[in-house]
């Protein structure tokens, strides 16, 4: 039984290879143009002639792109010679396309005749769960190119004989733009007071939903989000972040110990006593123990004393303000 299963698997694997080879097409182009898409809605154009191709390399962060829109402006002579030009799309290309390479093998995704109109557009979805909508003015491909492909090739080829000599000199303007997802990246840096790893000691949330921090950043829908950190070892932190489409937003948080600390402000020449101990001039912010404390200010003949109770995870600001009050009778 085990041998039979192995033979069946071997047969299926071999059949898959044969189908892949059967779908592969070998062809030569007169010239190959190469463009590199970025993670922005920038439009890149190229001038293609008869039997020329345009290789479109995807952005490095492919997660930001859900499709590619290609628009072809058709010269008047090509419009007059209806059905003279064919367009084709290929992926799984070998060798890796370069501007100086003209011989290729690739999988034909789809092809068709250029229509007899001034311009024609096609949209190629790159993900299953895309939000690209059909339009009367744009042809949306039903197939999705291979996910492991780094590029896509668009080819123009003449399929009708008997066209005038001027046909050889035609130029087709091909414009390409990425169709972006509604995602951006959040890159979070958490800095502990002692430089140790803080993640095991924290619970993270985005929009009140548990959140697992990824080393290379987390993808979120564009818009305003609330990032919060809850810990028994550090003070809770809450930040509001604006995530922009196809961009990285950096968030750096310096964590603080849950031990209470106090900040004291007073005019110069004021003597400050904390729990009966005189403070040096530079001692204005420091960690304190939980419980009851007393702070006393002495400025000339003027003294004032204040008592408070410190609690874990709280900070305290104590300031001495001397005001002059003017009244009129």
PDB file of C-alpha atoms in Angstrom:
ATOM      1  CA  UNK A   1       0.000   0.000   0.000  1.00  0.00           C
ATOM      2  CA  UNK A   2       2.814   2.386   0.905  1.00  0.00           C
ATOM      3  CA  UNK A   3       4.547   1.716  -2.438  1.00  0.00           C
ATOM      4  CA  UNK A   4       1.291   2.394  -4.275  1.00  0.00           C
ATOM      5  CA  UNK A   5       0.903   5.777  -2.529  1.00  0.00           C
ATOM      6  CA  UNK A   6       4.504   6.712  -3.390  1.00  0.00           C
ATOM      7  CA  UNK A   7       3.932   5.778  -7.028  1.00  0.00           C
ATOM      8  CA  UNK A   8       0.763   7.876  -7.159  1.00  0.00           C
ATOM      9  CA  UNK A   9       2.555  10.868  -5.633  1.00  0.00           C
ATOM     10  CA  UNK A  10       5.394  10.449  -8.108  1.00  0.00           C
ATOM     11  CA  UNK A  11       2.884  10.320 -10.965  1.00  0.00           C
ATOM     12  CA  UNK A  12       1.087  13.477  -9.769  1.00  0.00           C
ATOM     13  CA  UNK A  13       4.383  15.314  -9.361  1.00  0.00           C
ATOM     14  CA  UNK A  14       5.540  14.286 -12.844  1.00  0.00           C
ATOM     15  CA  UNK A  15       2.187  15.283 -14.324  1.00  0.00           C
ATOM     16  CA  UNK A  16       2.460  18.721 -12.671  1.00  0.00           C
ATOM     17  CA  UNK A  17       5.886  19.220 -14.221  1.00  0.00           C
ATOM     18  CA  UNK A  18       4.602  18.166 -17.667  1.00  0.00           C
ATOM     19  CA  UNK A  19       1.636  20.559 -17.405  1.00  0.00           C
ATOM     20  CA  UNK A  20       3.969  23.397 -16.396  1.00  0.00           C
ATOM     21  CA  UNK A  21       6.264  22.649 -19.337  1.00  0.00           C
ATOM     22  CA  UNK A  22       3.282  22.419 -21.666  1.00  0.00           C
ATOM     23  CA  UNK A  23       2.128  25.901 -20.639  1.00  0.00           C
ATOM     24  CA  UNK A  24       5.597  27.379 -21.114  1.00  0.00           C
ATOM     25  CA  UNK A  25       6.130  29.345 -24.292  1.00  0.00           C
ATOM     26  CA  UNK A  26       9.448  30.222 -25.909  1.00  0.00           C
ATOM     27  CA  UNK A  27       9.633  33.500 -27.796  1.00  0.00           C
ATOM     28  CA  UNK A  28      11.958  36.256 -28.968  1.00  0.00           C
ATOM     29  CA  UNK A  29      11.374  39.981 -28.735  1.00  0.00           C
ATOM     30  CA  UNK A  30      13.007  42.772 -30.678  1.00  0.00           C
ATOM     31  CA  UNK A  31      13.674  44.706 -27.465  1.00  0.00           C
ATOM     32  CA  UNK A  32      12.821  44.307 -23.788  1.00  0.00           C
ATOM     33  CA  UNK A  33      12.125  47.377 -21.660  1.00  0.00           C
ATOM     34  CA  UNK A  34      12.476  47.022 -17.871  1.00  0.00           C
ATOM     35  CA  UNK A  35      10.785  49.059 -15.140  1.00  0.00           C
ATOM     36  CA  UNK A  36      10.780  48.738 -11.350  1.00  0.00           C
ATOM     37  CA  UNK A  37       7.569  49.545  -9.516  1.00  0.00           C
ATOM     38  CA  UNK A  38       7.744  51.230  -6.121  1.00  0.00           C
ATOM     39  CA  UNK A  39       5.322  51.163  -3.210  1.00  0.00           C
ATOM     40  CA  UNK A  40       3.647  54.347  -4.376  1.00  0.00           C
ATOM     41  CA  UNK A  41       1.072  55.212  -6.993  1.00  0.00           C
ATOM     42  CA  UNK A  42       3.732  56.602  -9.304  1.00  0.00           C
ATOM     43  CA  UNK A  43       2.986  55.998 -12.990  1.00  0.00           C
ATOM     44  CA  UNK A  44       5.890  54.726 -15.112  1.00  0.00           C
ATOM     45  CA  UNK A  45       5.716  54.846 -18.902  1.00  0.00           C
ATOM     46  CA  UNK A  46       7.670  53.274 -21.753  1.00  0.00           C
ATOM     47  CA  UNK A  47       7.484  53.460 -25.552  1.00  0.00           C
ATOM     48  CA  UNK A  48       7.061  50.002 -27.113  1.00  0.00           C
ATOM     49  CA  UNK A  49       7.434  49.142 -30.765  1.00  0.00           C
ATOM     50  CA  UNK A  50       6.294  46.126 -32.766  1.00  0.00           C
ATOM     51  CA  UNK A  51       7.310  42.823 -31.106  1.00  0.00           C
ATOM     52  CA  UNK A  52       8.762  44.552 -28.055  1.00  0.00           C
ATOM     53  CA  UNK A  53       8.097  43.739 -24.427  1.00  0.00           C
ATOM     54  CA  UNK A  54       7.920  45.506 -21.089  1.00  0.00           C
ATOM     55  CA  UNK A  55       9.053  43.682 -17.941  1.00  0.00           C
ATOM     56  CA  UNK A  56       7.458  44.975 -14.750  1.00  0.00           C
ATOM     57  CA  UNK A  57       9.343  44.131 -11.550  1.00  0.00           C
ATOM     58  CA  UNK A  58       7.226  44.158  -8.410  1.00  0.00           C
ATOM     59  CA  UNK A  59       8.082  46.358  -5.397  1.00  0.00           C
ATOM     60  CA  UNK A  60      10.340  44.803  -2.771  1.00  0.00           C
ATOM     61  CA  UNK A  61       7.492  44.858  -0.228  1.00  0.00           C
ATOM     62  CA  UNK A  62       4.874  43.102  -2.325  1.00  0.00           C
ATOM     63  CA  UNK A  63       2.374  43.203   0.544  1.00  0.00           C
ATOM     64  CA  UNK A  64       1.596  46.829  -0.385  1.00  0.00           C
ATOM     65  CA  UNK A  65       0.499  45.971  -3.922  1.00  0.00           C
ATOM     66  CA  UNK A  66      -2.703  44.125  -4.803  1.00  0.00           C
ATOM     67  CA  UNK A  67      -2.616  44.631  -8.547  1.00  0.00           C
ATOM     68  CA  UNK A  68      -1.077  46.317 -11.578  1.00  0.00           C
ATOM     69  CA  UNK A  69      -2.857  48.610 -14.036  1.00  0.00           C
ATOM     70  CA  UNK A  70      -1.499  48.807 -17.590  1.00  0.00           C
ATOM     71  CA  UNK A  71      -2.738  51.404 -20.075  1.00  0.00           C
ATOM     72  CA  UNK A  72      -1.810  51.338 -23.761  1.00  0.00           C
ATOM     73  CA  UNK A  73      -2.225  54.385 -26.010  1.00  0.00           C
ATOM     74  CA  UNK A  74      -2.834  53.061 -29.518  1.00  0.00           C
ATOM     75  CA  UNK A  75      -1.581  54.996 -32.577  1.00  0.00           C
ATOM     76  CA  UNK A  76      -4.152  55.939 -35.215  1.00  0.00           C
ATOM     77  CA  UNK A  77      -2.608  53.657 -37.845  1.00  0.00           C
ATOM     78  CA  UNK A  78      -2.963  50.653 -35.525  1.00  0.00           C
ATOM     79  CA  UNK A  79      -6.585  51.616 -34.897  1.00  0.00           C
ATOM     80  CA  UNK A  80      -7.196  51.676 -38.659  1.00  0.00           C
ATOM     81  CA  UNK A  81      -5.723  48.180 -39.032  1.00  0.00           C
ATOM     82  CA  UNK A  82      -8.123  46.484 -36.685  1.00  0.00           C
ATOM     83  CA  UNK A  83      -6.986  43.174 -35.128  1.00  0.00           C
ATOM     84  CA  UNK A  84      -3.417  43.658 -36.360  1.00  0.00           C
ATOM     85  CA  UNK A  85      -1.820  43.757 -32.888  1.00  0.00           C
ATOM     86  CA  UNK A  86      -1.842  41.154 -30.138  1.00  0.00           C
ATOM     87  CA  UNK A  87      -0.976  41.723 -26.485  1.00  0.00           C
ATOM     88  CA  UNK A  88       0.290  38.977 -24.161  1.00  0.00           C
ATOM     89  CA  UNK A  89       1.129  38.613 -20.477  1.00  0.00           C
ATOM     90  CA  UNK A  90       3.768  36.204 -19.128  1.00  0.00           C
ATOM     91  CA  UNK A  91       5.107  35.164 -15.746  1.00  0.00           C
ATOM     92  CA  UNK A  92       7.524  32.435 -14.568  1.00  0.00           C
ATOM     93  CA  UNK A  93      10.051  33.886 -16.995  1.00  0.00           C
ATOM     94  CA  UNK A  94      13.476  32.436 -17.707  1.00  0.00           C
ATOM     95  CA  UNK A  95      16.063  33.770 -17.789  1.00  0.00           C
ATOM     96  CA  UNK A  96      15.408  36.649 -15.431  1.00  0.00           C
ATOM     97  CA  UNK A  97      14.471  39.504 -17.791  1.00  0.00           C
ATOM     98  CA  UNK A  98      17.062  42.150 -18.631  1.00  0.00           C
ATOM     99  CA  UNK A  99      17.043  44.957 -21.157  1.00  0.00           C
ATOM    100  CA  UNK A 100      19.816  43.284 -23.170  1.00  0.00           C
ATOM    101  CA  UNK A 101      18.129  39.852 -23.298  1.00  0.00           C
ATOM    102  CA  UNK A 102      15.708  39.062 -26.141  1.00  0.00           C
ATOM    103  CA  UNK A 103      15.087  35.276 -25.876  1.00  0.00           C
ATOM    104  CA  UNK A 104      12.707  34.070 -23.163  1.00  0.00           C
ATOM    105  CA  UNK A 105      10.573  31.224 -21.951  1.00  0.00           C
ATOM    106  CA  UNK A 106       7.535  31.969 -19.847  1.00  0.00           C
ATOM    107  CA  UNK A 107       4.023  30.968 -18.900  1.00  0.00           C
ATOM    108  CA  UNK A 108       1.390  32.754 -20.942  1.00  0.00           C
ATOM    109  CA  UNK A 109      -1.247  34.123 -18.554  1.00  0.00           C
ATOM    110  CA  UNK A 110      -3.554  35.715 -21.066  1.00  0.00           C
ATOM    111  CA  UNK A 111      -3.525  37.363 -24.487  1.00  0.00           C
ATOM    112  CA  UNK A 112      -5.855  39.153 -26.849  1.00  0.00           C
ATOM    113  CA  UNK A 113      -6.147  41.617 -29.700  1.00  0.00           C
ATOM    114  CA  UNK A 114      -5.735  45.333 -29.126  1.00  0.00           C
ATOM    115  CA  UNK A 115      -9.124  46.982 -29.657  1.00  0.00           C
ATOM    116  CA  UNK A 116      -9.715  49.681 -32.273  1.00  0.00           C
ATOM    117  CA  UNK A 117      -9.734  52.623 -29.887  1.00  0.00           C
ATOM    118  CA  UNK A 118      -7.377  55.356 -28.731  1.00  0.00           C
ATOM    119  CA  UNK A 119      -6.506  53.704 -25.418  1.00  0.00           C
ATOM    120  CA  UNK A 120      -7.003  50.358 -23.709  1.00  0.00           C
ATOM    121  CA  UNK A 121      -6.423  49.323 -20.105  1.00  0.00           C
ATOM    122  CA  UNK A 122      -6.030  46.067 -18.237  1.00  0.00           C
ATOM    123  CA  UNK A 123      -5.754  45.336 -14.504  1.00  0.00           C
ATOM    124  CA  UNK A 124      -3.835  42.306 -13.244  1.00  0.00           C
ATOM    125  CA  UNK A 125      -4.757  41.309  -9.649  1.00  0.00           C
ATOM    126  CA  UNK A 126      -1.863  39.905  -7.630  1.00  0.00           C
ATOM    127  CA  UNK A 127      -3.758  38.669  -4.563  1.00  0.00           C
ATOM    128  CA  UNK A 128      -6.868  36.554  -4.066  1.00  0.00           C
ATOM    129  CA  UNK A 129      -8.451  38.906  -1.518  1.00  0.00           C
ATOM    130  CA  UNK A 130      -8.114  42.069  -3.569  1.00  0.00           C
ATOM    131  CA  UNK A 131     -10.522  45.005  -3.552  1.00  0.00           C
ATOM    132  CA  UNK A 132     -10.153  45.785  -7.263  1.00  0.00           C
ATOM    133  CA  UNK A 133     -13.532  46.365  -8.881  1.00  0.00           C
ATOM    134  CA  UNK A 134     -14.567  45.700 -12.446  1.00  0.00           C
ATOM    135  CA  UNK A 135     -15.138  48.690 -14.704  1.00  0.00           C
ATOM    136  CA  UNK A 136     -16.602  49.157 -18.196  1.00  0.00           C
ATOM    137  CA  UNK A 137     -13.403  50.976 -19.153  1.00  0.00           C
ATOM    138  CA  UNK A 138     -10.861  48.526 -17.725  1.00  0.00           C
ATOM    139  CA  UNK A 139     -10.435  44.796 -18.374  1.00  0.00           C
ATOM    140  CA  UNK A 140      -9.762  42.938 -15.114  1.00  0.00           C
ATOM    141  CA  UNK A 141      -7.869  39.676 -15.470  1.00  0.00           C
ATOM    142  CA  UNK A 142      -9.560  36.638 -13.948  1.00  0.00           C
ATOM    143  CA  UNK A 143      -6.239  34.850 -13.368  1.00  0.00           C
ATOM    144  CA  UNK A 144      -3.554  35.722 -10.831  1.00  0.00           C
ATOM    145  CA  UNK A 145       0.158  35.443 -11.717  1.00  0.00           C
ATOM    146  CA  UNK A 146       2.330  33.054  -9.738  1.00  0.00           C
ATOM    147  CA  UNK A 147       2.931  34.400  -6.246  1.00  0.00           C
ATOM    148  CA  UNK A 148       6.643  33.535  -6.317  1.00  0.00           C
ATOM    149  CA  UNK A 149       7.292  35.456  -9.539  1.00  0.00           C
ATOM    150  CA  UNK A 150       9.347  38.615  -9.195  1.00  0.00           C
ATOM    151  CA  UNK A 151       8.048  40.198 -12.360  1.00  0.00           C
ATOM    152  CA  UNK A 152       5.474  40.213 -15.123  1.00  0.00           C
ATOM    153  CA  UNK A 153       6.083  40.704 -18.857  1.00  0.00           C
ATOM    154  CA  UNK A 154       3.750  42.588 -21.202  1.00  0.00           C
ATOM    155  CA  UNK A 155       4.396  41.929 -24.904  1.00  0.00           C
ATOM    156  CA  UNK A 156       3.093  43.541 -28.115  1.00  0.00           C
ATOM    157  CA  UNK A 157       3.229  41.436 -31.253  1.00  0.00           C
ATOM    158  CA  UNK A 158       1.968  42.001 -34.803  1.00  0.00           C
ATOM    159  CA  UNK A 159      -0.294  39.144 -35.972  1.00  0.00           C
ATOM    160  CA  UNK A 160      -1.606  40.495 -39.286  1.00  0.00           C
ATOM    161  CA  UNK A 161       0.318  40.515 -42.549  1.00  0.00           C
ATOM    162  CA  UNK A 162      -0.025  43.039 -45.329  1.00  0.00           C
ATOM    163  CA  UNK A 163       0.176  46.148 -43.176  1.00  0.00           C
ATOM    164  CA  UNK A 164       1.885  49.250 -44.629  1.00  0.00           C
ATOM    165  CA  UNK A 165       5.616  49.842 -44.083  1.00  0.00           C
ATOM    166  CA  UNK A 166       4.853  52.648 -41.617  1.00  0.00           C
ATOM    167  CA  UNK A 167       3.548  49.982 -39.256  1.00  0.00           C
ATOM    168  CA  UNK A 168       7.104  48.940 -38.440  1.00  0.00           C
ATOM    169  CA  UNK A 169       7.788  52.377 -36.929  1.00  0.00           C
ATOM    170  CA  UNK A 170       4.718  52.546 -34.696  1.00  0.00           C
ATOM    171  CA  UNK A 171       5.258  53.377 -31.031  1.00  0.00           C
ATOM    172  CA  UNK A 172       2.783  52.418 -28.324  1.00  0.00           C
ATOM    173  CA  UNK A 173       2.928  54.352 -25.046  1.00  0.00           C
ATOM    174  CA  UNK A 174       2.486  51.851 -22.208  1.00  0.00           C
ATOM    175  CA  UNK A 175       1.866  53.265 -18.719  1.00  0.00           C
ATOM    176  CA  UNK A 176       2.032  51.140 -15.591  1.00  0.00           C
ATOM    177  CA  UNK A 177       0.935  51.932 -12.048  1.00  0.00           C
ATOM    178  CA  UNK A 178       0.604  49.760  -8.950  1.00  0.00           C
ATOM    179  CA  UNK A 179      -2.766  49.363  -7.264  1.00  0.00           C
ATOM    180  CA  UNK A 180      -1.967  49.562  -3.584  1.00  0.00           C
ATOM    181  CA  UNK A 181      -3.503  47.778  -0.651  1.00  0.00           C
ATOM    182  CA  UNK A 182      -4.866  49.833   2.206  1.00  0.00           C
ATOM    183  CA  UNK A 183      -1.935  48.866   4.436  1.00  0.00           C
ATOM    184  CA  UNK A 184       0.943  50.596   6.149  1.00  0.00           C
ATOM    185  CA  UNK A 185       3.599  49.360   8.554  1.00  0.00           C
ATOM    186  CA  UNK A 186       4.008  50.074  12.248  1.00  0.00           C
ATOM    187  CA  UNK A 187       7.552  49.695  13.565  1.00  0.00           C
ATOM    188  CA  UNK A 188       7.584  49.708  17.383  1.00  0.00           C
ATOM    189  CA  UNK A 189      10.669  50.115  19.576  1.00  0.00           C
ATOM    190  CA  UNK A 190      10.300  49.490  23.315  1.00  0.00           C
ATOM    191  CA  UNK A 191      13.145  50.721  25.494  1.00  0.00           C
ATOM    192  CA  UNK A 192      13.346  49.368  29.041  1.00  0.00           C
ATOM    193  CA  UNK A 193      15.030  51.308  31.868  1.00  0.00           C
ATOM    194  CA  UNK A 194      17.774  48.672  32.237  1.00  0.00           C
ATOM    195  CA  UNK A 195      18.153  47.679  28.563  1.00  0.00           C
ATOM    196  CA  UNK A 196      16.685  44.175  28.962  1.00  0.00           C
ATOM    197  CA  UNK A 197      14.060  42.539  26.748  1.00  0.00           C
ATOM    198  CA  UNK A 198      10.675  43.857  27.793  1.00  0.00           C
ATOM    199  CA  UNK A 199       8.330  41.821  25.574  1.00  0.00           C
ATOM    200  CA  UNK A 200       7.924  38.855  27.977  1.00  0.00           C
ATOM    201  CA  UNK A 201       6.823  41.326  30.639  1.00  0.00           C
ATOM    202  CA  UNK A 202       4.253  43.203  28.533  1.00  0.00           C
ATOM    203  CA  UNK A 203       0.861  42.720  26.942  1.00  0.00           C
ATOM    204  CA  UNK A 204       0.374  44.737  23.764  1.00  0.00           C
ATOM    205  CA  UNK A 205      -2.873  45.879  22.159  1.00  0.00           C
ATOM    206  CA  UNK A 206      -3.848  47.761  19.018  1.00  0.00           C
ATOM    207  CA  UNK A 207      -7.358  49.182  19.092  1.00  0.00           C
ATOM    208  CA  UNK A 208      -7.946  47.040  22.223  1.00  0.00           C
ATOM    209  CA  UNK A 209      -7.146  43.828  20.331  1.00  0.00           C
ATOM    210  CA  UNK A 210      -4.151  41.677  21.473  1.00  0.00           C
ATOM    211  CA  UNK A 211      -1.131  42.474  19.339  1.00  0.00           C
ATOM    212  CA  UNK A 212       2.029  40.438  18.720  1.00  0.00           C
ATOM    213  CA  UNK A 213       5.046  42.552  17.884  1.00  0.00           C
ATOM    214  CA  UNK A 214       6.947  41.439  14.775  1.00  0.00           C
ATOM    215  CA  UNK A 215      10.678  42.113  14.412  1.00  0.00           C
ATOM    216  CA  UNK A 216      10.326  43.677  10.951  1.00  0.00           C
ATOM    217  CA  UNK A 217       7.169  45.614  11.755  1.00  0.00           C
ATOM    218  CA  UNK A 218       3.440  44.948  11.695  1.00  0.00           C
ATOM    219  CA  UNK A 219       1.085  45.727   8.834  1.00  0.00           C
ATOM    220  CA  UNK A 220      -2.062  47.660   9.735  1.00  0.00           C
ATOM    221  CA  UNK A 221      -4.824  49.294   7.748  1.00  0.00           C
ATOM    222  CA  UNK A 222      -4.136  52.958   7.072  1.00  0.00           C
ATOM    223  CA  UNK A 223      -5.779  55.395   9.464  1.00  0.00           C
ATOM    224  CA  UNK A 224      -5.611  56.259  13.162  1.00  0.00           C
ATOM    225  CA  UNK A 225      -4.918  53.456  15.648  1.00  0.00           C
ATOM    226  CA  UNK A 226      -4.418  53.251  19.410  1.00  0.00           C
ATOM    227  CA  UNK A 227      -1.378  51.347  20.645  1.00  0.00           C
ATOM    228  CA  UNK A 228      -1.379  50.375  24.309  1.00  0.00           C
ATOM    229  CA  UNK A 229       0.997  48.496  26.602  1.00  0.00           C
ATOM    230  CA  UNK A 230      -0.018  46.874  29.880  1.00  0.00           C
ATOM    231  CA  UNK A 231       2.529  45.461  32.319  1.00  0.00           C
ATOM    232  CA  UNK A 232       3.015  44.517  35.950  1.00  0.00           C
ATOM    233  CA  UNK A 233       6.640  45.651  35.709  1.00  0.00           C
ATOM    234  CA  UNK A 234       6.371  48.935  33.789  1.00  0.00           C
ATOM    235  CA  UNK A 235       3.963  51.800  33.643  1.00  0.00           C
ATOM    236  CA  UNK A 236       1.106  51.402  31.230  1.00  0.00           C
ATOM    237  CA  UNK A 237       1.566  53.336  28.003  1.00  0.00           C
ATOM    238  CA  UNK A 238      -0.978  54.521  25.427  1.00  0.00           C
ATOM    239  CA  UNK A 239      -0.136  56.128  22.091  1.00  0.00           C
ATOM    240  CA  UNK A 240      -2.207  57.262  19.121  1.00  0.00           C
ATOM    241  CA  UNK A 241      -0.538  56.554  15.772  1.00  0.00           C
ATOM    242  CA  UNK A 242      -1.383  57.561  12.215  1.00  0.00           C
ATOM    243  CA  UNK A 243      -0.691  54.747   9.733  1.00  0.00           C
ATOM    244  CA  UNK A 244      -0.142  55.942   6.159  1.00  0.00           C
ATOM    245  CA  UNK A 245      -0.742  53.804   3.098  1.00  0.00           C
ATOM    246  CA  UNK A 246       2.371  51.928   1.906  1.00  0.00           C
ATOM    247  CA  UNK A 247       4.572  53.779   4.435  1.00  0.00           C
ATOM    248  CA  UNK A 248       6.315  52.882   7.696  1.00  0.00           C
ATOM    249  CA  UNK A 249       5.380  54.677  10.913  1.00  0.00           C
ATOM    250  CA  UNK A 250       7.962  54.435  13.705  1.00  0.00           C
ATOM    251  CA  UNK A 251       6.948  54.461  17.350  1.00  0.00           C
ATOM    252  CA  UNK A 252       9.569  54.572  20.115  1.00  0.00           C
ATOM    253  CA  UNK A 253       8.518  54.276  23.758  1.00  0.00           C
ATOM    254  CA  UNK A 254      10.801  54.650  26.768  1.00  0.00           C
ATOM    255  CA  UNK A 255       9.319  52.457  29.475  1.00  0.00           C
ATOM    256  CA  UNK A 256       9.346  53.490  33.105  1.00  0.00           C
ATOM    257  CA  UNK A 257       9.449  51.391  36.235  1.00  0.00           C
ATOM    258  CA  UNK A 258       6.221  51.128  38.231  1.00  0.00           C
ATOM    259  CA  UNK A 259       8.078  52.443  41.295  1.00  0.00           C
ATOM    260  CA  UNK A 260       6.668  55.889  42.144  1.00  0.00           C
ATOM    261  CA  UNK A 261       8.871  58.889  41.495  1.00  0.00           C
ATOM    262  CA  UNK A 262       8.627  62.556  42.355  1.00  0.00           C
ATOM    263  CA  UNK A 263       9.600  65.760  40.558  1.00  0.00           C
ATOM    264  CA  UNK A 264      10.082  68.886  42.662  1.00  0.00           C
ATOM    265  CA  UNK A 265      10.160  72.464  41.374  1.00  0.00           C
ATOM    266  CA  UNK A 266      10.926  75.551  43.429  1.00  0.00           C
ATOM    267  CA  UNK A 267      12.514  79.001  42.977  1.00  0.00           C
ATOM    268  CA  UNK A 268      16.291  79.291  43.210  1.00  0.00           C
ATOM    269  CA  UNK A 269      17.731  79.644  46.732  1.00  0.00           C
ATOM    270  CA  UNK A 270      14.948  77.457  48.133  1.00  0.00           C
ATOM    271  CA  UNK A 271      16.049  74.768  50.557  1.00  0.00           C
ATOM    272  CA  UNK A 272      14.140  71.526  49.992  1.00  0.00           C
ATOM    273  CA  UNK A 273      13.814  68.746  52.562  1.00  0.00           C
ATOM    274  CA  UNK A 274      12.353  65.386  51.618  1.00  0.00           C
ATOM    275  CA  UNK A 275      11.411  63.193  54.567  1.00  0.00           C
ATOM    276  CA  UNK A 276      13.659  65.383  56.682  1.00  0.00           C
ATOM    277  CA  UNK A 277      16.717  65.046  54.392  1.00  0.00           C
ATOM    278  CA  UNK A 278      17.999  68.161  52.619  1.00  0.00           C
ATOM    279  CA  UNK A 279      18.211  67.718  48.844  1.00  0.00           C
ATOM    280  CA  UNK A 280      21.118  68.820  46.720  1.00  0.00           C
ATOM    281  CA  UNK A 281      20.268  71.394  44.005  1.00  0.00           C
ATOM    282  CA  UNK A 282      20.478  68.787  41.231  1.00  0.00           C
ATOM    283  CA  UNK A 283      18.175  66.310  43.034  1.00  0.00           C
ATOM    284  CA  UNK A 284      14.819  67.342  41.590  1.00  0.00           C
ATOM    285  CA  UNK A 285      13.547  64.024  40.152  1.00  0.00           C
ATOM    286  CA  UNK A 286      14.028  60.676  41.893  1.00  0.00           C
ATOM    287  CA  UNK A 287      12.363  57.352  42.715  1.00  0.00           C
ATOM    288  CA  UNK A 288      10.647  57.035  46.086  1.00  0.00           C
ATOM    289  CA  UNK A 289       9.135  54.231  48.165  1.00  0.00           C
ATOM    290  CA  UNK A 290       5.438  53.579  48.442  1.00  0.00           C
ATOM    291  CA  UNK A 291       3.790  55.110  51.478  1.00  0.00           C
ATOM    292  CA  UNK A 292       3.650  58.460  53.276  1.00  0.00           C
ATOM    293  CA  UNK A 293       6.186  61.225  52.572  1.00  0.00           C
ATOM    294  CA  UNK A 294       6.795  64.815  53.595  1.00  0.00           C
ATOM    295  CA  UNK A 295       8.366  67.607  51.580  1.00  0.00           C
ATOM    296  CA  UNK A 296       9.335  70.947  53.136  1.00  0.00           C
ATOM    297  CA  UNK A 297      10.333  74.186  51.397  1.00  0.00           C
ATOM    298  CA  UNK A 298      12.357  76.861  53.154  1.00  0.00           C
ATOM    299  CA  UNK A 299      12.936  80.246  51.514  1.00  0.00           C
ATOM    300  CA  UNK A 300      14.276  82.856  53.920  1.00  0.00           C
ATOM    301  CA  UNK A 301      11.800  83.087  56.802  1.00  0.00           C
ATOM    302  CA  UNK A 302       9.121  81.397  54.743  1.00  0.00           C
ATOM    303  CA  UNK A 303       8.471  77.671  55.254  1.00  0.00           C
ATOM    304  CA  UNK A 304       5.795  75.371  53.958  1.00  0.00           C
ATOM    305  CA  UNK A 305       5.368  71.645  54.454  1.00  0.00           C
ATOM    306  CA  UNK A 306       3.311  69.193  52.371  1.00  0.00           C
ATOM    307  CA  UNK A 307       2.449  65.560  53.022  1.00  0.00           C
ATOM    308  CA  UNK A 308       1.324  62.986  50.429  1.00  0.00           C
ATOM    309  CA  UNK A 309       1.002  59.219  49.975  1.00  0.00           C
ATOM    310  CA  UNK A 310       2.916  57.592  47.105  1.00  0.00           C
ATOM    311  CA  UNK A 311       1.383  54.651  45.259  1.00  0.00           C
ATOM    312  CA  UNK A 312       2.941  52.165  42.828  1.00  0.00           C
ATOM    313  CA  UNK A 313       2.849  53.208  39.181  1.00  0.00           C
ATOM    314  CA  UNK A 314       2.232  56.892  39.949  1.00  0.00           C
ATOM    315  CA  UNK A 315       4.374  59.985  39.506  1.00  0.00           C
ATOM    316  CA  UNK A 316       4.141  63.138  41.585  1.00  0.00           C
ATOM    317  CA  UNK A 317       4.907  66.746  40.716  1.00  0.00           C
ATOM    318  CA  UNK A 318       5.418  69.065  43.665  1.00  0.00           C
ATOM    319  CA  UNK A 319       6.047  72.752  43.060  1.00  0.00           C
ATOM    320  CA  UNK A 320       6.375  75.854  45.221  1.00  0.00           C
ATOM    321  CA  UNK A 321       4.690  78.934  43.776  1.00  0.00           C
ATOM    322  CA  UNK A 322       5.130  82.315  45.443  1.00  0.00           C
ATOM    323  CA  UNK A 323       2.608  84.859  44.251  1.00  0.00           C
ATOM    324  CA  UNK A 324       2.095  88.534  44.994  1.00  0.00           C
ATOM    325  CA  UNK A 325      -1.560  89.451  45.460  1.00  0.00           C
ATOM    326  CA  UNK A 326      -2.656  93.053  44.855  1.00  0.00           C
ATOM    327  CA  UNK A 327      -6.050  94.191  46.100  1.00  0.00           C
ATOM    328  CA  UNK A 328      -7.699  97.546  45.736  1.00  0.00           C
ATOM    329  CA  UNK A 329      -9.971  99.071  48.445  1.00  0.00           C
TER     330      UNK A 329
END
